[in-house]
CSV table of C-alpha atoms in Angstrom, one decimal:
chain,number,residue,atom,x,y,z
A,28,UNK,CA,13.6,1.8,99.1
A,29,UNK,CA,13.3,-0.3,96.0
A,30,UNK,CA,10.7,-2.4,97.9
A,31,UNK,CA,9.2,0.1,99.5
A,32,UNK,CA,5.2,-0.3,100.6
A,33,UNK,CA,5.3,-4.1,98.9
A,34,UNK,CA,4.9,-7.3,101.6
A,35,UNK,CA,6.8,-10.4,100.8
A,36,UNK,CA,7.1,-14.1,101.9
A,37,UNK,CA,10.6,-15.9,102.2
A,38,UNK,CA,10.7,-19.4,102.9
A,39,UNK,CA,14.0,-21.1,104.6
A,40,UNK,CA,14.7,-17.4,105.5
A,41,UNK,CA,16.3,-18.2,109.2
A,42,UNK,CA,19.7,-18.5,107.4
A,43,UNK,CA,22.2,-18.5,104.5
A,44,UNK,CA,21.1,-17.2,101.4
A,45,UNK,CA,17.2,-17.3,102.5
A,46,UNK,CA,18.3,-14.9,105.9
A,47,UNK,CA,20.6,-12.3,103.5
A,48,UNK,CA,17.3,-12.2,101.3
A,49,UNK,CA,14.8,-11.5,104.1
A,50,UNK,CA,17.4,-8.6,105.4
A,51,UNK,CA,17.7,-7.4,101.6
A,52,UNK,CA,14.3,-6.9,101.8
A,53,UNK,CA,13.9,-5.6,105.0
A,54,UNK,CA,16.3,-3.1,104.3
A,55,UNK,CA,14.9,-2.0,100.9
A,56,UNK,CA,11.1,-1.0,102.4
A,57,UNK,CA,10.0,-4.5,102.2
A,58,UNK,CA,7.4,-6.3,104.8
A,59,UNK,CA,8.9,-9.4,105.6
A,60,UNK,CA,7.4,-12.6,106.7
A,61,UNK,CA,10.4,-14.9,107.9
A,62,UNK,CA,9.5,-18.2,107.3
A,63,UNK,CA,11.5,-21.5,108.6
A,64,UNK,CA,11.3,-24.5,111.0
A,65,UNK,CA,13.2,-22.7,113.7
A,66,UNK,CA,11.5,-20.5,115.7
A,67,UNK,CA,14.8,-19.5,117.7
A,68,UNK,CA,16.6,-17.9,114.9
A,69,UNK,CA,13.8,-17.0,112.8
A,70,UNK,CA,13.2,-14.6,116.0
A,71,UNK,CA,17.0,-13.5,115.5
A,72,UNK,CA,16.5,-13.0,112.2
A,73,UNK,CA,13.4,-10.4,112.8
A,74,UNK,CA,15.2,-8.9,115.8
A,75,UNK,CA,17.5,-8.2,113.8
A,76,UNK,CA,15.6,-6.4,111.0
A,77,UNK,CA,13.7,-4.9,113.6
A,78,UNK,CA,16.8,-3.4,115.3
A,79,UNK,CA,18.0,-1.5,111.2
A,80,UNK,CA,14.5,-0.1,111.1
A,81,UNK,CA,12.3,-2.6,109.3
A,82,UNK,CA,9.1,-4.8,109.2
A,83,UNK,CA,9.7,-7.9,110.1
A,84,UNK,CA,7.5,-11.5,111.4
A,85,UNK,CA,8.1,-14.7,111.8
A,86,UNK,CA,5.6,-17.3,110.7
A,87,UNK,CA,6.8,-21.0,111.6
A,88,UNK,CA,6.2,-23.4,108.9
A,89,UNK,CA,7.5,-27.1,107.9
A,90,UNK,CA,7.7,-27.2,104.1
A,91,UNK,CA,7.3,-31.1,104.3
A,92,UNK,CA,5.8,-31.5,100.6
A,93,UNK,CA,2.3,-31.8,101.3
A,94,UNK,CA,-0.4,-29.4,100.0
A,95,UNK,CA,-1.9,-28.6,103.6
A,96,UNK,CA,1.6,-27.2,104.9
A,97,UNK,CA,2.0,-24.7,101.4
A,98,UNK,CA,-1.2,-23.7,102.2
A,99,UNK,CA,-0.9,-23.3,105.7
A,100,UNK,CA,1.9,-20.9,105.1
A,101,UNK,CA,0.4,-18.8,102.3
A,102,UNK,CA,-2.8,-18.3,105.0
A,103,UNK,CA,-0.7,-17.7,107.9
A,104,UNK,CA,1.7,-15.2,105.8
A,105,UNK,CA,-1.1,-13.4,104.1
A,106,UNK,CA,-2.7,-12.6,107.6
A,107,UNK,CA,0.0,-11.3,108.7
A,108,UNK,CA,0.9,-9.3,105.9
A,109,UNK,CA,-1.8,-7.3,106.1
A,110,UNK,CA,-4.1,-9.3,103.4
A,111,UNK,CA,-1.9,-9.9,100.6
A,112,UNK,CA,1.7,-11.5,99.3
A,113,UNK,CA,3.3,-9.1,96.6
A,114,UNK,CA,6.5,-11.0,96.5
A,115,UNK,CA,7.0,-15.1,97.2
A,116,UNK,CA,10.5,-16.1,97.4
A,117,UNK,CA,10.7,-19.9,97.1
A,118,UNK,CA,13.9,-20.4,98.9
A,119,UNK,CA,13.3,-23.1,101.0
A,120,UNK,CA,15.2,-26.4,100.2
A,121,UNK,CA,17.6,-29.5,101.5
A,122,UNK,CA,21.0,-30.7,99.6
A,123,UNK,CA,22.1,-34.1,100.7
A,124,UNK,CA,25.3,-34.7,98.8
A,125,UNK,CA,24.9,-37.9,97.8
A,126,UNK,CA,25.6,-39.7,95.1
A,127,UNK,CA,22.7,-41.6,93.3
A,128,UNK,CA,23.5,-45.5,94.7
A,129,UNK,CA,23.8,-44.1,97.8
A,130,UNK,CA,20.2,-42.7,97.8
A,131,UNK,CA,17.3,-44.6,99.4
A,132,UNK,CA,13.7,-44.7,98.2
A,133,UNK,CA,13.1,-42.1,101.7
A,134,UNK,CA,15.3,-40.1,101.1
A,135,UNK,CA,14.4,-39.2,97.1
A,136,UNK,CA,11.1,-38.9,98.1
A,137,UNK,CA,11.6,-36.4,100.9
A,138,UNK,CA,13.8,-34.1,98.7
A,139,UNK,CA,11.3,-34.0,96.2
A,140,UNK,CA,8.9,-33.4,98.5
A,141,UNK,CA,10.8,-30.4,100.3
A,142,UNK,CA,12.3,-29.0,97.1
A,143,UNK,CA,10.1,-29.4,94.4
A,144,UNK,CA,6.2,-30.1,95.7
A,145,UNK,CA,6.5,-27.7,98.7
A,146,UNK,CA,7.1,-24.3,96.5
A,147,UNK,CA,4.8,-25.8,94.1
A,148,UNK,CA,2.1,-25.8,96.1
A,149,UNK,CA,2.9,-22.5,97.6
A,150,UNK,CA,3.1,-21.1,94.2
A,151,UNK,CA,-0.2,-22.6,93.5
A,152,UNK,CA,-1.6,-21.1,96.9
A,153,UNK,CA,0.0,-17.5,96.4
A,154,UNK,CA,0.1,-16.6,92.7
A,155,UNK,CA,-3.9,-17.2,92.1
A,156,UNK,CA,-4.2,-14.0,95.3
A,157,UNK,CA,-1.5,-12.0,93.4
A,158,UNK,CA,-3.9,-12.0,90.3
A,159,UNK,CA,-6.6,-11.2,91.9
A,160,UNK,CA,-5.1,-8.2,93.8
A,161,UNK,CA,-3.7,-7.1,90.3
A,162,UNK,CA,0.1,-8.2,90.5
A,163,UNK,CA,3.2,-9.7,92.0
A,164,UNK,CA,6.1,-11.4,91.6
A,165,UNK,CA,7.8,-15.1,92.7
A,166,UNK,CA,11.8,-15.7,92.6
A,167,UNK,CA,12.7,-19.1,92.4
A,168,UNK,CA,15.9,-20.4,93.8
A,169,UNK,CA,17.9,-22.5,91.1
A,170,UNK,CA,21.3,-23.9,91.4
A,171,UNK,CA,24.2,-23.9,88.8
A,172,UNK,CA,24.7,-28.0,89.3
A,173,UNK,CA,21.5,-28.0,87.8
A,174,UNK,CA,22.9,-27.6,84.4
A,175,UNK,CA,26.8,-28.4,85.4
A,176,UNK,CA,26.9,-31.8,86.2
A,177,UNK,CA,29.2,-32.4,89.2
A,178,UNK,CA,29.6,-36.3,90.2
A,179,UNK,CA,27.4,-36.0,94.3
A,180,UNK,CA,24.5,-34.8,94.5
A,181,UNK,CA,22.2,-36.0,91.3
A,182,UNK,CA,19.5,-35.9,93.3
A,183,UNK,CA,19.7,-32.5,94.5
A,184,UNK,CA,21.0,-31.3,91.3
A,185,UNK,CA,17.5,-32.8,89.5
A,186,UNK,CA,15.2,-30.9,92.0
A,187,UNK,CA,17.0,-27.5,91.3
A,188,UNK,CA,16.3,-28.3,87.0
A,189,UNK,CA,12.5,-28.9,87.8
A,190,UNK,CA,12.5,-25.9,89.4
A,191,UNK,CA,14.0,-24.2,86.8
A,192,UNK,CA,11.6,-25.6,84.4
A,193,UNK,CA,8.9,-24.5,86.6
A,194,UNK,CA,9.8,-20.8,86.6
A,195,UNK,CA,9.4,-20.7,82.6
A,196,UNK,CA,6.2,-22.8,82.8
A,197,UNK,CA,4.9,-20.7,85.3
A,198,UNK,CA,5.8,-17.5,84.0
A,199,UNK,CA,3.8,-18.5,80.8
A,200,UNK,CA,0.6,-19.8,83.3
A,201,UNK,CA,0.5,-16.3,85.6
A,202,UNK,CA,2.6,-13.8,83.5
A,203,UNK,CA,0.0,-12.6,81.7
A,204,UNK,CA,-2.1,-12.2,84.6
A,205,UNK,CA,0.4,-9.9,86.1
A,206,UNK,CA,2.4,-12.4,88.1
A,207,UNK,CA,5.8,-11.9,87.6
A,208,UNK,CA,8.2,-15.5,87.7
A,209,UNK,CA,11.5,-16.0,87.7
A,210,UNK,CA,14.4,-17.5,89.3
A,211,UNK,CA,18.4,-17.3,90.7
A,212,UNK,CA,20.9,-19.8,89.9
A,213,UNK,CA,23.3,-19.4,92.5
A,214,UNK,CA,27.1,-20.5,92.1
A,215,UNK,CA,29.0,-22.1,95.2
A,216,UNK,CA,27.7,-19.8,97.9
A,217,UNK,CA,29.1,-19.8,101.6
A,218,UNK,CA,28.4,-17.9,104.4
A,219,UNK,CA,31.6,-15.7,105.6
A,220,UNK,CA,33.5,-17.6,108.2
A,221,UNK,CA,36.9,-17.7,109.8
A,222,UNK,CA,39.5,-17.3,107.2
A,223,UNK,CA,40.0,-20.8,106.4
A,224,UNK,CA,40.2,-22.7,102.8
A,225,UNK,CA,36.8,-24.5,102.5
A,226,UNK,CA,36.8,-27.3,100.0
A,227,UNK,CA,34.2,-25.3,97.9
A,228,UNK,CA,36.6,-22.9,97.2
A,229,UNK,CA,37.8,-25.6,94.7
A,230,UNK,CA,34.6,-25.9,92.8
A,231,UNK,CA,35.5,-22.1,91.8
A,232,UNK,CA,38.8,-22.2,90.5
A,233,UNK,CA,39.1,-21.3,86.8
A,234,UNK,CA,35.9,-18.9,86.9
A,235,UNK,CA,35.6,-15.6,86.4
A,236,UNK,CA,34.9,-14.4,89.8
A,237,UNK,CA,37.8,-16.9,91.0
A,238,UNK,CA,36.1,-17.4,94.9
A,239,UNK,CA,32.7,-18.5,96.5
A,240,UNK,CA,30.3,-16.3,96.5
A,241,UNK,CA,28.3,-15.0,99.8
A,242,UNK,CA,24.5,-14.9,100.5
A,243,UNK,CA,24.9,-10.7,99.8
A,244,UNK,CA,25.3,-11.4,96.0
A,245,UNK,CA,22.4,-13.4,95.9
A,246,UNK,CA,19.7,-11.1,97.8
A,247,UNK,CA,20.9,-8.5,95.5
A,248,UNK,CA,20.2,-10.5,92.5
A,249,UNK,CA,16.5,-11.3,94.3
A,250,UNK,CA,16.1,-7.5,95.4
A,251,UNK,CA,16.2,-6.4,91.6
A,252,UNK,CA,13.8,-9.4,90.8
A,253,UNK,CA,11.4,-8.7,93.0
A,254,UNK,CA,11.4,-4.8,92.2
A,255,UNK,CA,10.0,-2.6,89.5
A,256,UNK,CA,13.3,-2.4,88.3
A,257,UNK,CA,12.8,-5.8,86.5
A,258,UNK,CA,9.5,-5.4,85.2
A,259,UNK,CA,10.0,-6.7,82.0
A,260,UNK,CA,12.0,-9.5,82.8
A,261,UNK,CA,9.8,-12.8,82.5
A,262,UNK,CA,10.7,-16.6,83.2
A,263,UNK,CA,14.6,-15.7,82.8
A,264,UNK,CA,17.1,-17.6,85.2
A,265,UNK,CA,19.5,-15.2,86.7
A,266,UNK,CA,23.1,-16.6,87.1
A,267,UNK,CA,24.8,-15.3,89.9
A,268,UNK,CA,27.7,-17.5,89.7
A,269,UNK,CA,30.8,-15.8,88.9
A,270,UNK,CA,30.7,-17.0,86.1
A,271,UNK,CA,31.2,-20.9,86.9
A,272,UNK,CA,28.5,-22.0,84.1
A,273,UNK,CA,29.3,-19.4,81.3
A,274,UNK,CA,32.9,-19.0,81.1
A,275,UNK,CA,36.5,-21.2,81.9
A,276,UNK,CA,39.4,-19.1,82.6
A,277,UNK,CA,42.5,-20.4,81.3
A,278,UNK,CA,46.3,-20.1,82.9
A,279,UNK,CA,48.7,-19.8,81.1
């Protein structure tokens, strides 16, 4: 019960890495709000909580970029939380694989908007309230293409680096106030399927770890930033990669 007696907001939290995190949560004494576009599996996803024992809502929201929706969310969450966020996950995101002369004007703007302005201003909405009701903490959700250049997906890849940059400024801005930032870099991360070779599994050969990770390894990663455990850990980025930005296995 790491998270025991805290409340906490998860945005994108209907699946993948953003539902594992919500259930992490859940399961360590966490209130949940469940946040997400779908209201038919962000009620699965509490059901499910519910049914292990834990505190769980669902609070609808489109991230779409603009300040009113961040807001929106932070007042809706906080009211149902009882009065107060003590932990933000900013999980909520889209990855069009892409490469750059195949992106249009729309759709640059739209992942900005959805991956970078939407947990800005949520951050900006939420952190201010954790100050004033003494502490909290955000976790940021990186990726390792943010530093790894791959050849698809620049556009993503650049969204995931401003958040990054983000956590460090914003660890400076509310850290001493008692806020808490930091962030996950996941490494290629799939949900567990039938046994089948999925093409990802190629981005992990000659790591460490050797395989994809799941959306488990992750929410662990989130659980111990989130918790007292980490209290002295400030604007780090965590890598939960096996390995795929810090090491190169070679065969022999």
């Amino acid at each position: 019960m790491r998270l025991g007696g805290k409340t906490a907001l998860v945005t994108g939290a209907t699946s993948n890495i953003g539902r594992a995190i919500a259930e992490a949560f859940a399961a360590e004494g966490a209130h949940v709000v469940v946040s997400g576009r779908s209201k038919e599996r962000g009620t699965e996803v509490v059901a499910g909580i519910r049914a292990r024992g834990g505190r769980a809502d669902f609070v609808r929201a489109d991230l779409d970029g603009s300040a009113a929706a961040s807001r929106a969310l932070a007042l809706d969450a906080t009211r149902v939380l009882g009065g107060r966020v003590d932990v933000l996950v900013n999980n909520a995101g889209i990855y069009p694989a892409d490469t750059t002369a195949a992106t249009d004007e729309e759709t640059f703007d739209r992942v900005y908007a959805i991956n970078v302005k939407a947990p800005f201003f949520l951050t900006a909405a939420v952190a201010p309230a954790m100050v004033d009701a003494g502490g909290g903490t955000i976790v940021n959700l990186g990726s390792w293409i943010a530093r790894l250049g791959i050849p698809i997906g620049a556009l993503y890849s650049s969204t995931k680096g401003a958040v990054e940059t983000l956590t460090r400024a914003w660890a400076a801005e509310f850290g001493p106030q008692g806020v808490r930032v930091n962030a996950i870099s996941p490494g290629v991360v799939l949900t567990p399927g039938p046994r089948e070779i999925h093409p990802a599994e190629a981005m992990m050969k000659g790591t460490p770890a050797g395989h994809v990770g799941t959306p488990e390894a992750i929410a662990n990663a989130a659980v111990y930033l989130a918790s007292d455990e980490s209290s002295f850990v400030h604007g780090t980025v965590l890598d939960v990669d096996g390995g795929r930005t810090t090491a190169a296995v070679i065969a022999s």
